[in-house]
GROMACS .gro file of C-alpha atoms in nm:
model
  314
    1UNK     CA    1   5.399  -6.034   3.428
    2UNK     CA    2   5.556  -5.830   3.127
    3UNK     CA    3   5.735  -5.533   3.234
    4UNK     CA    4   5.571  -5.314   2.957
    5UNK     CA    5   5.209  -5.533   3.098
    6UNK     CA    6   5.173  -5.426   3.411
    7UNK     CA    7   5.278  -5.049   3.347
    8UNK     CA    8   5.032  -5.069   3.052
    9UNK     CA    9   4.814  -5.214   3.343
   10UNK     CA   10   4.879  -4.917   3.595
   11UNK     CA   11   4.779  -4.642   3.359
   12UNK     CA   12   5.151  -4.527   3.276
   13UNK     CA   13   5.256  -4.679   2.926
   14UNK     CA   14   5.549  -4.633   2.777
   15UNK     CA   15   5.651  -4.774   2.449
   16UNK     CA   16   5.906  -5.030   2.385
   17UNK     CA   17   6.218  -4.938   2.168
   18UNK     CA   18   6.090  -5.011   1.830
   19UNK     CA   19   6.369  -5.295   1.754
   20UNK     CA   20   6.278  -5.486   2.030
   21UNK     CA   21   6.010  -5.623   2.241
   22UNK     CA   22   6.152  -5.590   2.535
   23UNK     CA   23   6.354  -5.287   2.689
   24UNK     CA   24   6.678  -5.515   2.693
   25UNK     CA   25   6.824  -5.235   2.384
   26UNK     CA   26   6.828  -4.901   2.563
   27UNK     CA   27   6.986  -4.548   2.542
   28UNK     CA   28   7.226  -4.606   2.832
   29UNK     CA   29   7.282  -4.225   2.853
   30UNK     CA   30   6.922  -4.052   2.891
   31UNK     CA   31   6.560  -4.134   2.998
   32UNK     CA   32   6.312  -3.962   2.776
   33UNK     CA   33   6.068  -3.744   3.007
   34UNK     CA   34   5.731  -3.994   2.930
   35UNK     CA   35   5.977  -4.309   3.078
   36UNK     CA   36   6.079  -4.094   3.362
   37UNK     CA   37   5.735  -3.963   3.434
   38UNK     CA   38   5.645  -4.341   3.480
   39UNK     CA   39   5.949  -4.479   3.671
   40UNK     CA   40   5.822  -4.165   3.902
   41UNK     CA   41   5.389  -4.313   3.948
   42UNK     CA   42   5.562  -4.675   3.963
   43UNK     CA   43   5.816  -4.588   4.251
   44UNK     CA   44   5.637  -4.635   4.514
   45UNK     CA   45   5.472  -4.898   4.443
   46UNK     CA   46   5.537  -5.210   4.725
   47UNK     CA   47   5.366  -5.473   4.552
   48UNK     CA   48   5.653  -5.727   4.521
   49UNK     CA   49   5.621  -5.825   4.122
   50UNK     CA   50   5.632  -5.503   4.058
   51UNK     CA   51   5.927  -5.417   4.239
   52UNK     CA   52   6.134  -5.698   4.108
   53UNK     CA   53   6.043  -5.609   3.762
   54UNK     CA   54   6.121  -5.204   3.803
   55UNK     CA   55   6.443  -5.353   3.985
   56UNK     CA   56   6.535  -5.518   3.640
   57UNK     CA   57   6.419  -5.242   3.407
   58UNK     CA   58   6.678  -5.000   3.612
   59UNK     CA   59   6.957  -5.228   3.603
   60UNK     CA   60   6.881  -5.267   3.251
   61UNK     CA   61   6.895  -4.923   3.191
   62UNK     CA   62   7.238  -4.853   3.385
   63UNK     CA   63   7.381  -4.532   3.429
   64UNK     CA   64   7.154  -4.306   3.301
   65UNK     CA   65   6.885  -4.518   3.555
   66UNK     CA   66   7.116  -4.419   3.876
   67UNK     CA   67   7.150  -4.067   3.767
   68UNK     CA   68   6.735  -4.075   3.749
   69UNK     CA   69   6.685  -4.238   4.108
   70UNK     CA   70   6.982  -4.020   4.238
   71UNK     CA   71   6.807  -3.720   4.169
   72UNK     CA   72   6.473  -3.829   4.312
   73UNK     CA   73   6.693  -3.932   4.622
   74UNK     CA   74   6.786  -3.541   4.646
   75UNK     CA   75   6.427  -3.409   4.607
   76UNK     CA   76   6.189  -3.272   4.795
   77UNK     CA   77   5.964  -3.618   4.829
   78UNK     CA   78   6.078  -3.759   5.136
   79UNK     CA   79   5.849  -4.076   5.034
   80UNK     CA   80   6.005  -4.100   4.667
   81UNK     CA   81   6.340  -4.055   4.799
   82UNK     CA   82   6.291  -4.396   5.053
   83UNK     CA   83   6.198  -4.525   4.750
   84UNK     CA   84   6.479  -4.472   4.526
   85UNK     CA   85   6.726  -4.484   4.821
   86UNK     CA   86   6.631  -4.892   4.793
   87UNK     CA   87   6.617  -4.923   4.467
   88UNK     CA   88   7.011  -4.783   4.452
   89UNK     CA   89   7.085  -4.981   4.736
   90UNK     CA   90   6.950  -5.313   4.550
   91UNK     CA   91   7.159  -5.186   4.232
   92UNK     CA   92   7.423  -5.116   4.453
   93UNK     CA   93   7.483  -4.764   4.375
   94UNK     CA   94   7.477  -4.569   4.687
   95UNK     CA   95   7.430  -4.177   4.609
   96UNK     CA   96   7.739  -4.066   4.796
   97UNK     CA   97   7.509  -3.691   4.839
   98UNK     CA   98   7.285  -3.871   5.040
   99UNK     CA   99   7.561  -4.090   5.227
  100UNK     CA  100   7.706  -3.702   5.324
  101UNK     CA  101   7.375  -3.588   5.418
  102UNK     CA  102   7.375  -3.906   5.609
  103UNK     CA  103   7.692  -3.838   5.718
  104UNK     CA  104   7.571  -3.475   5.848
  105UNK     CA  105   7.299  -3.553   6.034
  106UNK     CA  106   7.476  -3.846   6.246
  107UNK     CA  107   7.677  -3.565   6.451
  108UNK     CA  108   7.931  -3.824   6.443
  109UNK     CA  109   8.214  -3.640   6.291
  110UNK     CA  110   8.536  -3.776   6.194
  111UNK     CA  111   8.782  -3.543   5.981
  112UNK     CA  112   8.914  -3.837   5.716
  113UNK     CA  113   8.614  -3.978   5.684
  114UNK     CA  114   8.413  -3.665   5.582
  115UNK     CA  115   8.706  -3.462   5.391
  116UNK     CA  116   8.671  -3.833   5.145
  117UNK     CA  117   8.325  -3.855   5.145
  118UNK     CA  118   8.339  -3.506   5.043
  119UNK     CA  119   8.526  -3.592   4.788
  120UNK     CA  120   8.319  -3.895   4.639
  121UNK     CA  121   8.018  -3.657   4.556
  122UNK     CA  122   8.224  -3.534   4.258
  123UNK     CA  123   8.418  -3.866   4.240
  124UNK     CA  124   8.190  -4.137   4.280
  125UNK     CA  125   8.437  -4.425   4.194
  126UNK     CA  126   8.726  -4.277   4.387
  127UNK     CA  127   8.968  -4.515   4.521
  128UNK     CA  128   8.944  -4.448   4.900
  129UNK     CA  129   9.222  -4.687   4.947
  130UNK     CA  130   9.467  -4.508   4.746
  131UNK     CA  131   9.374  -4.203   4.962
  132UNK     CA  132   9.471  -4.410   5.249
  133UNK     CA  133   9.784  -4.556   5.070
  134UNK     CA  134   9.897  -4.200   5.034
  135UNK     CA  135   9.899  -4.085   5.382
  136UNK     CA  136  10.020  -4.390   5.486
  137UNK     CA  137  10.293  -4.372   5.280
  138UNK     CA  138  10.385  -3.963   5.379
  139UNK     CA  139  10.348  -4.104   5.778
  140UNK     CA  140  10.599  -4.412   5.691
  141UNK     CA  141  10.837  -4.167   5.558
  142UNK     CA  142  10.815  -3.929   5.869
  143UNK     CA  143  10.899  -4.214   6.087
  144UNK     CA  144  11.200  -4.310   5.904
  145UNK     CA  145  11.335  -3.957   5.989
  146UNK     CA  146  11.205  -3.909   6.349
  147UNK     CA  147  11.481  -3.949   6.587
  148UNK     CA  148  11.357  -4.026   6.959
  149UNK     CA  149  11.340  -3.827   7.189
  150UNK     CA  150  11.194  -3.607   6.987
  151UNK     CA  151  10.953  -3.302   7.085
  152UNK     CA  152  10.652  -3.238   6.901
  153UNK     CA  153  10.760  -2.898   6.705
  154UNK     CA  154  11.097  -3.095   6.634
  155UNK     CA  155  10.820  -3.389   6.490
  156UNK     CA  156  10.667  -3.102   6.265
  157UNK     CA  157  10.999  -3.008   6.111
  158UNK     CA  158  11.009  -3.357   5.995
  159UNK     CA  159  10.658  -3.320   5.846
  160UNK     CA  160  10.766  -3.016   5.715
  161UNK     CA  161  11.085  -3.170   5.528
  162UNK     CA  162  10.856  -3.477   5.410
  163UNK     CA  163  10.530  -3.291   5.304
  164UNK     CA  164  10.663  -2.952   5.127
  165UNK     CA  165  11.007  -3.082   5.038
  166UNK     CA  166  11.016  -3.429   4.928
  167UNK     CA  167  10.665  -3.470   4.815
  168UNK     CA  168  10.618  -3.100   4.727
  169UNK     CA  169  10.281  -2.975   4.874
  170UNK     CA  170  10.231  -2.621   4.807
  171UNK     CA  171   9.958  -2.379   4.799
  172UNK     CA  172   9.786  -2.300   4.495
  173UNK     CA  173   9.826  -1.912   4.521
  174UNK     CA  174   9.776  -1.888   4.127
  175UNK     CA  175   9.449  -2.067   4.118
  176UNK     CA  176   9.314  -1.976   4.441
  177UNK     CA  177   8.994  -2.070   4.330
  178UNK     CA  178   9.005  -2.387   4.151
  179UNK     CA  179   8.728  -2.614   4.335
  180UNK     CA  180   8.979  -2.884   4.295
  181UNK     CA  181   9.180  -2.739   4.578
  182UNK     CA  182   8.858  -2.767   4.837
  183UNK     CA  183   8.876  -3.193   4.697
  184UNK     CA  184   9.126  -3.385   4.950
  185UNK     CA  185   9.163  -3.664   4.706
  186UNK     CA  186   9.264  -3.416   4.398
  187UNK     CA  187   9.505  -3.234   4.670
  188UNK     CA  188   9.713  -3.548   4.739
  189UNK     CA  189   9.696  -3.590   4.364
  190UNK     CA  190   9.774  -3.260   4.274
  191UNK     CA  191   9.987  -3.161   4.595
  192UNK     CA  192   9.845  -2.843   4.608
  193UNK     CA  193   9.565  -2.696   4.791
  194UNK     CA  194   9.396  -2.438   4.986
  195UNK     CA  195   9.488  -2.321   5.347
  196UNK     CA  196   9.224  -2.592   5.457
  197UNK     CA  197   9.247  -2.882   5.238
  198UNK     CA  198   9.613  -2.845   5.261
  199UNK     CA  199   9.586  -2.842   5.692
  200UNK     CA  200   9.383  -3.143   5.663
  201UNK     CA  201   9.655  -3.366   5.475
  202UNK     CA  202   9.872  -3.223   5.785
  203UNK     CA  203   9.656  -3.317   6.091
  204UNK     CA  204   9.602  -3.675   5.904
  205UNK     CA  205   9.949  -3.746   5.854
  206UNK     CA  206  10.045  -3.660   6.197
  207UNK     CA  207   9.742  -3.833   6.344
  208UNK     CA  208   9.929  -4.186   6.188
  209UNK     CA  209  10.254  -4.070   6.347
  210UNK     CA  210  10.102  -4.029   6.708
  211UNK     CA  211  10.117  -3.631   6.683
  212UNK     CA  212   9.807  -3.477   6.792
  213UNK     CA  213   9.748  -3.142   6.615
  214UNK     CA  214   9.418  -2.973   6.526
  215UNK     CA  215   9.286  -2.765   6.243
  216UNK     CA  216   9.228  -2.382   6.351
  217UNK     CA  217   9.001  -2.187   6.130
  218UNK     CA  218   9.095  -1.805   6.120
  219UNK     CA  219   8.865  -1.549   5.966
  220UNK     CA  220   9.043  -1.590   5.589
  221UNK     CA  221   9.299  -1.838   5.650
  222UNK     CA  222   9.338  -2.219   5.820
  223UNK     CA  223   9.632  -2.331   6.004
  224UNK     CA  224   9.737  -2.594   6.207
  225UNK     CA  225   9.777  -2.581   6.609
  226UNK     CA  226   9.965  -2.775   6.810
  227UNK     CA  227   9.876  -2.750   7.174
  228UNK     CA  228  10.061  -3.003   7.326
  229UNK     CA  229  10.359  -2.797   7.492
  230UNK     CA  230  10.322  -2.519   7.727
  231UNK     CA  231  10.280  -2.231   7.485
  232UNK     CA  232  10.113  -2.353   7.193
  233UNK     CA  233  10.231  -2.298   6.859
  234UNK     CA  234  10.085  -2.314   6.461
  235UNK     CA  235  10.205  -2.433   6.142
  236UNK     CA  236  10.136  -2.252   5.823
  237UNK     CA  237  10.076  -2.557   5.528
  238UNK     CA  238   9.995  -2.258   5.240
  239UNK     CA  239  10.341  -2.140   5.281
  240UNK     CA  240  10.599  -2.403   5.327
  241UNK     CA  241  10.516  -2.495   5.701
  242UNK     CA  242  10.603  -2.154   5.871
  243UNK     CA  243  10.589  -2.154   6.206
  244UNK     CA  244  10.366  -1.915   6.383
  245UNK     CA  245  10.312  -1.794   6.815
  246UNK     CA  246   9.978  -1.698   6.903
  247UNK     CA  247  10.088  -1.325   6.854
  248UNK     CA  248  10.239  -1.370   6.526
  249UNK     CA  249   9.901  -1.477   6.415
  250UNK     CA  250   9.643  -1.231   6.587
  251UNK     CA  251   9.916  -0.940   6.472
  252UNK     CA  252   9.894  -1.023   6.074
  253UNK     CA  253   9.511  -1.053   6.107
  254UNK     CA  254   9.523  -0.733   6.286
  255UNK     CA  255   9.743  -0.626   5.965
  256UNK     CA  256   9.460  -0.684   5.778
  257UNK     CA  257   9.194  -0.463   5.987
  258UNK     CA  258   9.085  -0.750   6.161
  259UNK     CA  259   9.073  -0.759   6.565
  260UNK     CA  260   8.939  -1.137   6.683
  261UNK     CA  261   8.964  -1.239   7.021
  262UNK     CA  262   9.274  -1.515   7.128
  263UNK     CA  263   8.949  -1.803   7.110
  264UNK     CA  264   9.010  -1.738   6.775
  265UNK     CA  265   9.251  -1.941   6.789
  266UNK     CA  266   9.119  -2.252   6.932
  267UNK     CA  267   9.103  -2.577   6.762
  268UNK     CA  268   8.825  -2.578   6.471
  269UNK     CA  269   8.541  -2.852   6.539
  270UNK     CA  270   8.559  -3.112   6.288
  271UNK     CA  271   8.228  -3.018   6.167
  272UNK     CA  272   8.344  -2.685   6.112
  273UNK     CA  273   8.583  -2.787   5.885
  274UNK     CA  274   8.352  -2.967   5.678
  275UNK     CA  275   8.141  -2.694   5.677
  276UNK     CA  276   8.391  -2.446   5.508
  277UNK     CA  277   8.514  -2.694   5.264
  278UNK     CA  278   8.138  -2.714   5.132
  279UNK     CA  279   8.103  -2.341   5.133
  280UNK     CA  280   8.459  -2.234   4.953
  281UNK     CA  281   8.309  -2.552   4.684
  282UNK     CA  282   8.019  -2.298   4.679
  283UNK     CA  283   8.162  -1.981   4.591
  284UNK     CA  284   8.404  -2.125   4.400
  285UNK     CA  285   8.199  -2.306   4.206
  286UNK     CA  286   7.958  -1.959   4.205
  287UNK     CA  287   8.258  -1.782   4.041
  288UNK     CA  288   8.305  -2.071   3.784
  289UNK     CA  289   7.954  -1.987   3.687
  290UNK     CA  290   7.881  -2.323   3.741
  291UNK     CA  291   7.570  -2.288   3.923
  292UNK     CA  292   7.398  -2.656   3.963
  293UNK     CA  293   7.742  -2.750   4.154
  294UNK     CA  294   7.767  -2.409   4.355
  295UNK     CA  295   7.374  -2.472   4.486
  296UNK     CA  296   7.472  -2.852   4.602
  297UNK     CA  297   7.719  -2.718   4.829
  298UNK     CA  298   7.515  -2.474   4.963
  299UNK     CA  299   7.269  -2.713   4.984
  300UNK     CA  300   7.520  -2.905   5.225
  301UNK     CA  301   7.611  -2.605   5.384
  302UNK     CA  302   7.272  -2.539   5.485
  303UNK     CA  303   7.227  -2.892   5.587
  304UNK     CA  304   7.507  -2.884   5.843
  305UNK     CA  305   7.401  -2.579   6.008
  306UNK     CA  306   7.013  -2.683   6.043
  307UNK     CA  307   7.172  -2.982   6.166
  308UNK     CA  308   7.387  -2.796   6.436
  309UNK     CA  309   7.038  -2.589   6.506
  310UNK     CA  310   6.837  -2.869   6.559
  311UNK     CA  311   7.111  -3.076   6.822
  312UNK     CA  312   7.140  -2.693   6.981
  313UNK     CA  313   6.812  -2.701   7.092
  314UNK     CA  314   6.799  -3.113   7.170
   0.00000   0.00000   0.00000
């Protein structure tokens, strides 16, 4: 049947463009509200012809079509959203928001693989390899210069020489609040960062080395721990690499009125991490005034701690 038949049929016309009898010439770049308000009373219909035929009308329609079913997909209609999650799927276009959400809710947490999917919800068509191909190159590079025997804090001086020296990392003290610096793909671009974005690139790289370290949230700051020697020690990726002891780092919070116990400075969950990335892109993005951006990641904020809540009490 006619695509502009059977909608006439269901009670939810719309018009065809008035050059053509078909809707093969489209707007690729909006969908007026009387075509969306259709697409919407048509969505969840299962009957197969009509299915195949609203599969063709969105893939006619392009972008402006995956925006449309994206949005549904973020909604409050759990049935619509099935709905449009398929139809994306079939068009493959994948709403990377809902493959995070997805992401959330499996509790399976891995710090690379969020920190890019992260990423991809403002940079859909990032190249995930070239992420890869960067940290792969920064570990290759560390290796070169590793001499063996070699102790893990003499292992971080190498990072140290290959991350802030020869590829220049830094933090972005001028433009603390950029929400690029929260991104990890625009940090490896940009090679500068926040405390957290900028600890991440440093656990990854030493994760392809064989270095365990692990991220350690303080109230205000992030840092890197390594706990693999008697006395553990942290590394300082905002400034340079400094390295910190345990009582450098509870004395310069106490410096700033602050009085946290020493399991403040245990190793930060990975979903932890996450978590504060998606609230600094919120009040960032608050302070930018740009407010559709700054509710998404509070949004995803709230999503991973009603996830935590509901596993608490599993």
């Amino acid at each position: 049947m006619h695509f502009s038949r059977w909608m006439a049929a269901s009670g939810f016309w719309i018009a065809p463009p008035a050059d053509s009898h078909s809707f093969g010439v489209v707007d690729p770049d909006s969908l007026s509200v009387s075509r969306q308000d259709a697409y919407l009373a048509l969505l969840d219909d299962d009957t197969p012809a009509v299915r195949k035929a609203l599969l063709a009308e969105f893939s006619r329609r392009g972008p402006a079509a995956t925006r449309f079913l994206q949005e549904i997909v973020r909604g409050k209609s759990r049935l619509l959203a099935g709905h449009a999650a398929w139809f994306l799927h079939e068009l493959k276009c994948p709403d990377p928001i809902a493959e995070f959400k997805g992401f959330i809710r499996s509790l399976n947490y891995e710090l690379e693989t969020g920190a890019l999917m992260l990423s991809r919800i403002l940079s859909p068509e990032l190249d995930i390899g070239a992420c890869y191909a960067q940290l792969d190159g920064m570990a290759d590079r560390c290796r070169e210069l590793i001499i063996e025997p070699s102790s893990p804090r003499d292992q971080c001086r190498v990072l140290n020489r290959v991350l802030f020296h020869e590829y220049g990392f830094r933090g972005n003290a001028a433009h603390y609040t950029d929400p690029l610096n929260s991104l990890l793909d625009q940090v490896l671009h940009r090679r500068k960062g926040l405390p957290i974005t900028l600890s991440i690139v440093y656990v990854l790289v030493a994760q392809r080395i064989g270095l365990t370290l692990e991220p350690v949230g303080l109230p205000g700051h992030f840092v890197v721990g390594c706990f693999l020697e008697n006395t553990p020690f942290f590394i300082d990726p905002f400034v340079q690499g400094v390295f910190r002891t345990p009582g450098e780092l509870l004395r310069l919070l106490q410096h700033h009125h602050l009085a946290p116990p020493v399991s403040t400075l245990a190793p930060t969950p990975v979903r932890e991490v996450l978590c504060r990335c998606c609230r600094n892109l919120a009040n960032h993005y608050a302070a930018a005034h740009d407010h559709a951006h700054a509710r998404l990641f509070a949004e995803l904020v709230e999503e991973f701690d009603a996830t935590y809540q509901r596993h608490a009490l599993d």
